[in-house]
């Protein structure tokens, strides 16, 4: 006997077409290796997984002609506290355009990183395509520092603030293109799951703006099923609006995801992490997906790379309709 449960479906993509956007990018933080994330996900079989779930794919490689190594070593590329704004801006603009093209072709964009600074483009592109959409951001971190609050100066800790237009007076001038977009993400349009390392300045922003956020405490208190239900209700009260899922693999506990730049203990179990994705697939509203912060160089043992990359692949498969039964 099997219970009749909701199943994955895709209201926005009846033709089951998707675009893999490669974002081999590490300029939003200091460690090297996260630029090899996309390559590893592909090497471990992302495209076969996609095909076997009945999707057709195209690949978009918007950074292909950039010398990101040279860009990263350019020591002039700082603005006030922010590290590498020119590089981050140039790469993010290209990823924004790649997202826009995918949406235009009715092809589900899956952006594979690379560090999470690219989230500023993916959630901006999403909200400009779907002004009533909702964003679910799975992460140990809130990534909502502004140029004024960031302590590290790493822009992968700031993408949400940029996409919301916060602290514009202090933006590096390179981010003009983002400023000229029609829509910013509104506080009611984003929710977090998995938080456990939030900076003081970020806590104040979350509180002041009234952003719905579910930390690991909430997951323990209510259970993942209820947290996902509340999160979906917060950003998509009618249940009809498109959803963007921005998935930082460090949302999942470092027991499963070792090879990532800013691991924090006490995270989601692998199953909790995948359940979030399954529920979004079951809603029928998935519009786009990011999988970021896989850093294959940050592992002392091969098995750690295997675990981390396979976690990334599992996220992709759950999003695309894989089910256990
Ligand atoms: N995408 C990430 N892994 N972000 C980590 C951010 C850590 C810290 N809050 C910072 O702003 O530097
Ligand atoms: Mn994170
Ligand atoms: Mn993140």
Coordinates of C-alpha atoms and ligand atoms in Angstrom, one line a residue:
X1 CA 0.0 0.0 0.0
X2 CA 1.4 3.4 -0.9
X3 CA 0.0 6.7 0.4
X4 CA -1.1 9.1 -2.3
X5 CA 1.3 12.0 -1.9
X6 CA 1.9 15.1 -4.1
X7 CA 4.4 14.4 -6.8
X8 CA 6.9 16.6 -8.6
X9 CA 5.5 18.7 -11.5
X10 CA 6.5 21.8 -13.4
X11 CA 3.8 24.3 -14.2
X12 CA 6.3 26.7 -15.8
X13 CA 8.1 24.1 -17.9
X14 CA 5.7 21.7 -19.6
X15 CA 8.4 20.9 -22.2
X16 CA 10.9 19.9 -19.5
X17 CA 13.7 22.0 -20.9
X18 CA 16.5 23.4 -18.8
X19 CA 19.7 25.4 -19.1
X20 CA 22.7 24.6 -17.0
X21 CA 24.5 27.9 -16.4
X22 CA 28.1 27.4 -15.5
X23 CA 29.4 29.9 -12.9
X24 CA 33.0 28.8 -12.2
X25 CA 33.6 31.8 -10.1
X26 CA 35.4 32.4 -6.8
X27 CA 35.8 36.2 -6.6
X28 CA 33.2 36.6 -3.9
X29 CA 35.5 35.1 -1.3
X30 CA 39.2 34.5 -0.8
X31 CA 39.7 30.7 -1.1
X32 CA 40.5 29.1 -4.3
X33 CA 38.9 26.0 -5.6
X34 CA 35.2 26.9 -5.7
X35 CA 35.6 27.8 -9.4
X36 CA 36.0 24.1 -10.0
X37 CA 32.6 23.3 -8.6
X38 CA 30.7 23.3 -12.0
X39 CA 33.4 21.1 -13.6
X40 CA 33.1 18.5 -10.7
X41 CA 29.3 18.4 -10.8
X42 CA 29.5 17.7 -14.6
X43 CA 32.3 15.2 -14.1
X44 CA 30.2 13.3 -11.6
X45 CA 27.3 13.0 -14.0
X46 CA 25.0 16.0 -13.7
X47 CA 24.0 15.8 -17.4
X48 CA 23.2 12.0 -17.3
X49 CA 21.1 12.7 -14.2
X50 CA 19.2 15.4 -16.1
X51 CA 18.6 13.2 -19.1
X52 CA 17.5 10.2 -17.1
X53 CA 14.8 12.3 -15.4
X54 CA 13.4 13.2 -18.8
X55 CA 14.7 16.8 -19.2
X56 CA 16.4 18.3 -22.3
X57 CA 19.3 20.6 -21.6
X58 CA 21.4 23.3 -23.1
X59 CA 24.6 24.5 -21.5
X60 CA 25.4 28.2 -21.0
X61 CA 28.9 29.3 -20.2
X62 CA 28.8 33.0 -19.8
X63 CA 32.2 33.4 -18.2
X64 CA 34.0 31.2 -20.7
X65 CA 36.1 34.0 -22.3
X66 CA 37.1 35.7 -19.0
X67 CA 40.5 35.3 -17.4
X68 CA 39.2 34.9 -13.9
X69 CA 42.6 34.0 -12.4
X70 CA 44.0 37.3 -13.6
X71 CA 40.9 39.1 -12.4
X72 CA 41.1 37.6 -9.0
X73 CA 44.8 38.6 -8.6
X74 CA 44.1 42.3 -9.5
X75 CA 44.9 44.0 -6.2
X76 CA 43.4 47.3 -7.4
X77 CA 40.0 45.8 -7.4
X78 CA 38.6 47.0 -4.1
X79 CA 36.1 49.6 -3.1
X80 CA 36.0 50.7 0.6
X81 CA 35.5 47.5 2.4
X82 CA 34.4 45.4 -0.6
X83 CA 36.8 42.9 -2.2
X84 CA 36.9 42.5 -6.0
X85 CA 33.7 44.5 -6.8
X86 CA 34.8 44.9 -10.5
X87 CA 35.2 41.1 -11.0
X88 CA 32.1 40.2 -9.1
X89 CA 30.1 42.8 -11.0
X90 CA 31.3 41.7 -14.4
X91 CA 30.7 38.0 -13.7
X92 CA 27.3 38.6 -12.1
X93 CA 26.1 40.8 -15.0
X94 CA 26.9 37.9 -17.4
X95 CA 25.1 35.4 -15.2
X96 CA 22.1 37.8 -15.0
X97 CA 21.9 37.8 -18.8
X98 CA 22.3 34.1 -19.1
X99 CA 19.3 33.7 -16.6
X100 CA 17.3 36.1 -18.7
X101 CA 18.0 34.2 -21.9
X102 CA 17.0 30.9 -20.3
X103 CA 13.7 32.3 -19.0
X104 CA 13.0 33.7 -22.5
X105 CA 13.5 30.2 -24.0
X106 CA 11.1 28.7 -21.4
X107 CA 14.1 26.8 -20.1
X108 CA 14.6 26.3 -16.4
X109 CA 17.9 27.9 -15.3
X110 CA 20.1 25.9 -13.0
X111 CA 23.1 28.0 -12.1
X112 CA 26.0 25.9 -10.7
X113 CA 28.7 27.7 -8.8
X114 CA 31.0 29.0 -7.9
X115 CA 30.6 31.1 -4.8
X116 CA 27.2 32.5 -3.6
X117 CA 27.8 36.1 -4.8
X118 CA 26.2 35.1 -8.1
X119 CA 22.9 34.9 -6.1
X120 CA 22.6 38.6 -6.5
X121 CA 22.1 38.0 -10.3
X122 CA 20.0 34.9 -10.1
X123 CA 17.5 36.3 -7.6
X124 CA 17.4 39.7 -9.4
X125 CA 16.8 38.0 -12.7
X126 CA 14.1 35.9 -11.1
X127 CA 12.3 38.8 -9.5
X128 CA 12.4 40.8 -12.8
X129 CA 10.9 37.9 -14.7
X130 CA 8.4 37.0 -11.9
X131 CA 7.6 40.1 -9.9
X132 CA 5.3 38.2 -7.6
X133 CA 7.7 35.3 -7.1
X134 CA 9.1 33.9 -3.8
X135 CA 12.7 33.0 -3.0
X136 CA 13.8 30.2 -0.7
X137 CA 17.5 30.6 0.4
X138 CA 18.9 27.5 2.0
X139 CA 22.1 28.4 3.8
X140 CA 24.0 28.4 7.1
X141 CA 24.5 32.1 6.4
X142 CA 22.1 34.9 5.6
X143 CA 24.3 36.5 2.9
X144 CA 22.6 39.8 3.6
X145 CA 25.6 42.0 4.6
X146 CA 25.7 45.4 3.0
X147 CA 28.9 47.2 2.0
X148 CA 28.6 49.0 5.4
X149 CA 28.0 45.9 7.6
X150 CA 30.4 43.3 6.0
X151 CA 33.2 42.4 8.3
X152 CA 35.0 40.1 5.9
X153 CA 34.6 42.3 2.8
X154 CA 33.7 39.1 0.9
X155 CA 30.8 39.8 -1.5
X156 CA 29.5 36.2 -1.3
X157 CA 28.2 37.4 2.1
X158 CA 26.3 40.2 0.5
X159 CA 24.2 39.0 -2.5
X160 CA 20.8 39.3 -0.9
X161 CA 21.5 42.9 0.2
X162 CA 22.4 43.9 -3.4
X163 CA 19.3 42.2 -4.8
X164 CA 17.2 44.1 -2.3
X165 CA 18.8 47.5 -3.1
X166 CA 20.0 47.9 0.5
X167 CA 22.6 50.6 1.4
X168 CA 22.8 51.8 -2.2
X169 CA 24.7 55.0 -1.1
X170 CA 27.7 52.8 -0.3
X171 CA 27.6 50.5 -3.3
X172 CA 30.8 50.2 -5.4
X173 CA 30.1 52.1 -8.6
X174 CA 30.5 48.9 -10.6
X175 CA 27.1 47.8 -9.5
X176 CA 25.2 50.4 -11.5
X177 CA 23.7 47.8 -13.8
X178 CA 22.0 46.2 -10.8
X179 CA 20.7 49.6 -9.7
X180 CA 19.0 50.2 -13.1
X181 CA 16.8 47.1 -13.0
X182 CA 13.1 47.5 -12.5
X183 CA 12.5 45.4 -9.5
X184 CA 14.3 44.8 -6.2
X185 CA 13.6 41.8 -4.0
X186 CA 11.1 42.8 -1.3
X187 CA 11.5 41.6 2.2
X188 CA 8.3 39.6 2.0
X189 CA 9.7 37.7 -1.1
X190 CA 12.6 35.9 0.5
X191 CA 12.8 33.3 3.3
X192 CA 15.7 31.4 4.7
X193 CA 16.1 27.8 5.9
X194 CA 19.1 26.4 7.8
X195 CA 20.6 29.6 9.3
X196 CA 23.2 29.2 12.1
X197 CA 25.9 31.7 11.5
X198 CA 24.4 35.2 11.2
X199 CA 26.5 38.3 11.7
X200 CA 25.3 41.0 14.2
X201 CA 24.7 43.5 11.4
X202 CA 22.7 40.9 9.5
X203 CA 20.5 40.1 12.5
X204 CA 19.5 43.7 12.7
X205 CA 18.7 43.8 9.0
X206 CA 16.6 40.7 9.2
X207 CA 14.7 42.1 12.2
X208 CA 14.3 45.6 10.9
X209 CA 13.0 44.4 7.5
X210 CA 10.8 41.7 9.1
X211 CA 12.3 38.9 6.9
X212 CA 10.9 35.4 7.6
X213 CA 13.9 33.3 8.6
X214 CA 14.1 29.7 9.8
X215 CA 17.3 28.9 11.7
X216 CA 18.4 25.4 12.8
X217 CA 16.6 26.2 16.1
X218 CA 13.3 26.4 14.1
X219 CA 14.1 23.1 12.3
X220 CA 14.6 21.4 15.7
X221 CA 11.6 23.0 17.2
X222 CA 9.0 22.4 14.5
X223 CA 10.6 19.8 12.3
X224 CA 11.5 20.2 8.7
X225 CA 8.1 19.4 7.2
X226 CA 6.5 22.3 9.2
X227 CA 9.4 24.7 8.5
X228 CA 9.1 24.1 4.7
X229 CA 5.3 24.6 4.9
X230 CA 5.7 27.8 6.8
X231 CA 8.5 29.0 4.5
X232 CA 6.4 28.4 1.4
X233 CA 3.5 30.1 2.9
X234 CA 5.6 33.1 3.7
X235 CA 6.9 33.7 0.2
X236 CA 4.0 32.2 -1.7
X237 CA 0.8 32.6 0.2
X238 CA -1.5 31.7 -2.7
X239 CA 0.6 28.7 -3.6
X240 CA 0.5 29.7 -7.2
X241 CA 3.6 31.9 -7.6
X242 CA 6.9 30.9 -9.0
X243 CA 9.7 29.9 -6.6
X244 CA 13.4 30.4 -6.9
X245 CA 15.6 28.1 -4.8
X246 CA 19.1 29.3 -4.0
X247 CA 20.9 26.4 -2.4
X248 CA 24.2 27.0 -0.7
X249 CA 25.5 23.5 0.1
X250 CA 26.8 24.7 3.4
X251 CA 23.2 24.7 4.6
X252 CA 23.7 21.0 5.0
X253 CA 25.8 19.8 7.9
X254 CA 29.6 19.4 7.3
X255 CA 29.2 15.7 8.1
X256 CA 27.9 15.4 4.6
X257 CA 29.4 18.5 3.0
X258 CA 33.0 18.9 3.9
X259 CA 34.3 20.5 0.7
X260 CA 32.9 24.0 1.1
X261 CA 34.5 27.3 2.1
X262 CA 32.6 28.3 5.2
X263 CA 31.3 25.1 6.9
X264 CA 29.3 25.5 10.1
X265 CA 28.5 22.6 12.4
X266 CA 25.0 21.9 13.5
X267 CA 23.3 22.0 10.1
X268 CA 20.6 20.2 8.2
X269 CA 20.8 16.5 7.8
X270 CA 21.1 15.2 4.3
X271 CA 17.5 14.1 4.3
X272 CA 16.3 17.4 5.7
X273 CA 18.2 19.2 3.1
X274 CA 16.8 17.1 0.3
X275 CA 13.2 17.2 1.7
X276 CA 13.2 21.0 1.1
X277 CA 13.9 20.5 -2.5
X278 CA 11.4 17.7 -2.9
X279 CA 8.7 19.8 -1.4
X280 CA 9.4 22.7 -3.8
X281 CA 9.4 20.2 -6.8
X282 CA 6.1 18.9 -5.5
X283 CA 4.6 22.4 -5.4
X284 CA 4.9 22.6 -9.2
X285 CA 6.2 26.2 -8.9
X286 CA 9.9 25.8 -9.3
X287 CA 11.2 28.5 -11.6
X288 CA 15.0 28.4 -11.1
X289 CA 17.7 26.8 -9.0
X290 CA 21.2 27.7 -7.8
X291 CA 23.6 25.1 -6.4
X292 CA 26.7 26.9 -5.0
X293 CA 29.8 26.8 -2.8
X294 CA 31.0 23.3 -3.8
X295 CA 34.8 23.6 -3.4
X296 CA 36.5 20.4 -4.4
X297 CA 39.9 21.7 -3.3
X298 CA 38.9 22.0 0.4
X299 CA 39.1 18.4 1.3
X300 CA 41.8 16.3 2.8
X301 CA 40.3 13.1 1.6
X302 CA 38.8 12.1 -1.8
X303 CA 35.7 10.8 -0.1
X304 CA 34.9 14.3 1.1
X305 CA 34.9 15.6 -2.4
X306 CA 32.7 12.6 -3.5
X307 CA 30.2 13.3 -0.6
X308 CA 30.0 17.0 -1.3
X309 CA 29.6 16.7 -5.1
X310 CA 27.1 13.9 -4.7
X311 CA 25.1 16.1 -2.3
X312 CA 25.0 18.8 -5.0
X313 CA 23.9 16.2 -7.6
X314 CA 21.2 15.0 -5.2
X315 CA 19.8 18.5 -4.8
X316 CA 19.7 18.8 -8.6
X317 CA 17.9 15.4 -9.0
X318 CA 15.3 16.2 -6.3
X319 CA 14.6 19.5 -8.0
X320 CA 14.1 17.8 -11.3
X321 CA 11.6 15.2 -10.1
X322 CA 13.6 12.3 -8.7
X323 CA 11.6 10.5 -6.0
X324 CA 12.5 7.6 -3.7
X325 CA 9.5 5.5 -4.6
Ligands
LIG1 N1 27.9 32.3 0.8 C1 28.6 32.1 1.9 N2 29.1 30.9 2.2 N3 28.7 33.1 2.7 C2 29.4 33.2 4.0 C3 29.3 34.5 4.6 C4 30.1 34.6 5.9 C5 30.0 35.9 6.6 N4 28.7 36.2 7.0 C6 30.5 37.1 5.7 O1 29.8 38.0 5.3 O2 31.7 37.0 5.3
LIG2 MN1 26.7 29.7 3.4
LIG3 MN1 25.6 31.4 0.9

